Amino acid sequence: MDQTPAPVSVALARTLPWKPGRSAEVFIDGDLEVRFTPAPTKGMQTPHQRDELYVIAAGSGRYRVEDRETAVGPGDLLFAAAHAPHGFVDFTPDFAIWVVFYGPVKPQPG
């Protein structure tokens, strides 16, 4: 990225175009991809090919990764390794998350 992008508030991020089951693009720079979703898919997602960070922007819910489930809320930082089954359940109507994909695509283990 040649220039530093302007800050993106949660309010602004909520106006970005997105489709249910997908997140909205905030910006991409090389192998860093920042996205936002005001309503994640309920339940387990199709595992991704890259490592992923989530930051809870608003609301609360439960985060499941592999066989662990944890209560989460605003400001919490979550990690999902490439290919790990993960998802969100029992979240409030105002639940929203920042999504950060980074690093190279990783081959499926095994």
Coordinates of C-alpha atoms in Angstrom, one line a residue:
M1 CA 0.0 0.0 0.0
D2 CA 1.5 3.3 -1.0
Q3 CA -0.6 5.4 1.3
T4 CA -2.0 5.0 4.8
P5 CA -5.7 4.6 4.5
A6 CA -8.1 6.7 6.6
P7 CA -9.3 5.2 9.9
V8 CA -12.5 3.2 9.6
S9 CA -15.0 3.4 12.4
V10 CA -17.4 0.6 13.2
A11 CA -20.2 2.9 12.1
L12 CA -18.6 3.4 8.7
A13 CA -17.7 -0.3 8.4
R14 CA -21.4 -1.1 8.9
T15 CA -22.2 0.9 5.7
L16 CA -19.8 -1.1 3.5
P17 CA -21.4 -3.4 0.9
W18 CA -21.5 -7.0 2.1
K19 CA -23.6 -10.1 1.4
P20 CA -24.9 -12.5 4.1
G21 CA -22.4 -15.2 4.6
R22 CA -19.6 -12.9 3.4
S23 CA -17.7 -10.0 4.9
A24 CA -17.1 -6.5 3.4
E25 CA -13.7 -5.6 2.2
V26 CA -12.1 -2.8 4.2
F27 CA -8.7 -2.9 2.5
I28 CA -6.1 -5.3 1.0
D29 CA -2.4 -4.9 0.9
G30 CA -0.3 -7.8 -0.3
D31 CA -1.1 -10.8 1.9
L32 CA -3.0 -8.7 4.5
E33 CA -6.7 -8.5 4.0
V34 CA -9.0 -6.6 6.5
R35 CA -12.7 -7.2 6.3
F36 CA -15.8 -6.5 8.4
T37 CA -19.1 -8.3 8.9
P38 CA -22.1 -6.9 10.8
A39 CA -23.7 -10.4 10.9
P40 CA -21.5 -13.5 10.6
T41 CA -22.7 -16.8 9.5
K42 CA -24.2 -18.7 12.4
G43 CA -22.4 -21.9 13.2
M44 CA -19.3 -23.4 11.7
Q45 CA -17.7 -21.8 8.6
T46 CA -16.0 -23.5 5.8
P47 CA -12.3 -23.5 7.0
H48 CA -10.1 -20.9 5.3
Q49 CA -6.8 -21.5 3.6
R50 CA -5.0 -18.6 5.5
D51 CA -4.6 -17.8 9.2
E52 CA -7.3 -15.4 10.5
L53 CA -7.7 -13.0 13.3
Y54 CA -11.1 -11.7 14.5
V55 CA -11.7 -8.6 16.7
I56 CA -15.1 -8.4 18.2
A57 CA -16.4 -4.9 17.3
A58 CA -19.8 -5.0 19.0
G59 CA -22.2 -7.3 20.8
S60 CA -21.5 -10.7 22.3
G61 CA -21.7 -14.3 21.5
R62 CA -19.8 -17.6 21.6
Y63 CA -16.8 -18.5 19.4
R64 CA -16.2 -22.1 18.5
V65 CA -12.8 -23.3 17.2
E66 CA -12.2 -27.0 16.8
D67 CA -13.6 -28.5 20.0
R68 CA -13.4 -25.3 22.2
E69 CA -16.3 -22.8 22.7
T70 CA -15.7 -19.5 24.5
A71 CA -17.9 -16.5 25.4
V72 CA -16.7 -13.4 23.5
G73 CA -17.4 -9.6 23.6
P74 CA -16.2 -6.2 22.4
G75 CA -12.5 -5.9 22.1
D76 CA -11.8 -9.7 22.3
L77 CA -9.1 -10.9 19.9
L78 CA -9.6 -14.4 18.4
F79 CA -7.4 -16.6 16.2
A80 CA -8.3 -19.3 13.7
A81 CA -5.4 -21.2 12.1
A82 CA -5.7 -22.0 8.5
H83 CA -8.0 -25.1 7.9
A84 CA -9.3 -25.0 11.5
P85 CA -13.1 -25.5 11.8
H86 CA -14.5 -22.4 13.5
G87 CA -17.6 -20.2 13.8
F88 CA -19.9 -18.0 15.9
V89 CA -23.1 -19.0 17.7
D90 CA -25.6 -17.5 20.1
F91 CA -24.6 -13.9 19.2
T92 CA -26.6 -10.8 19.9
P93 CA -28.3 -8.8 17.1
D94 CA -25.7 -6.1 17.3
F95 CA -22.8 -8.5 17.0
A96 CA -20.1 -7.3 14.5
I97 CA -16.5 -8.4 13.8
W98 CA -13.3 -7.2 12.2
V99 CA -11.8 -10.0 10.2
V100 CA -8.1 -10.1 9.3
F101 CA -6.6 -12.6 6.9
Y102 CA -2.8 -12.6 6.6
G103 CA 0.1 -14.6 5.4
P104 CA 0.3 -17.1 2.5
V105 CA -2.3 -19.7 1.6
K106 CA -1.4 -22.8 3.5
P107 CA -1.7 -26.3 2.1
Q108 CA -4.2 -28.7 3.8
P109 CA -2.4 -30.6 6.5
G110 CA -1.9 -34.3 6.2

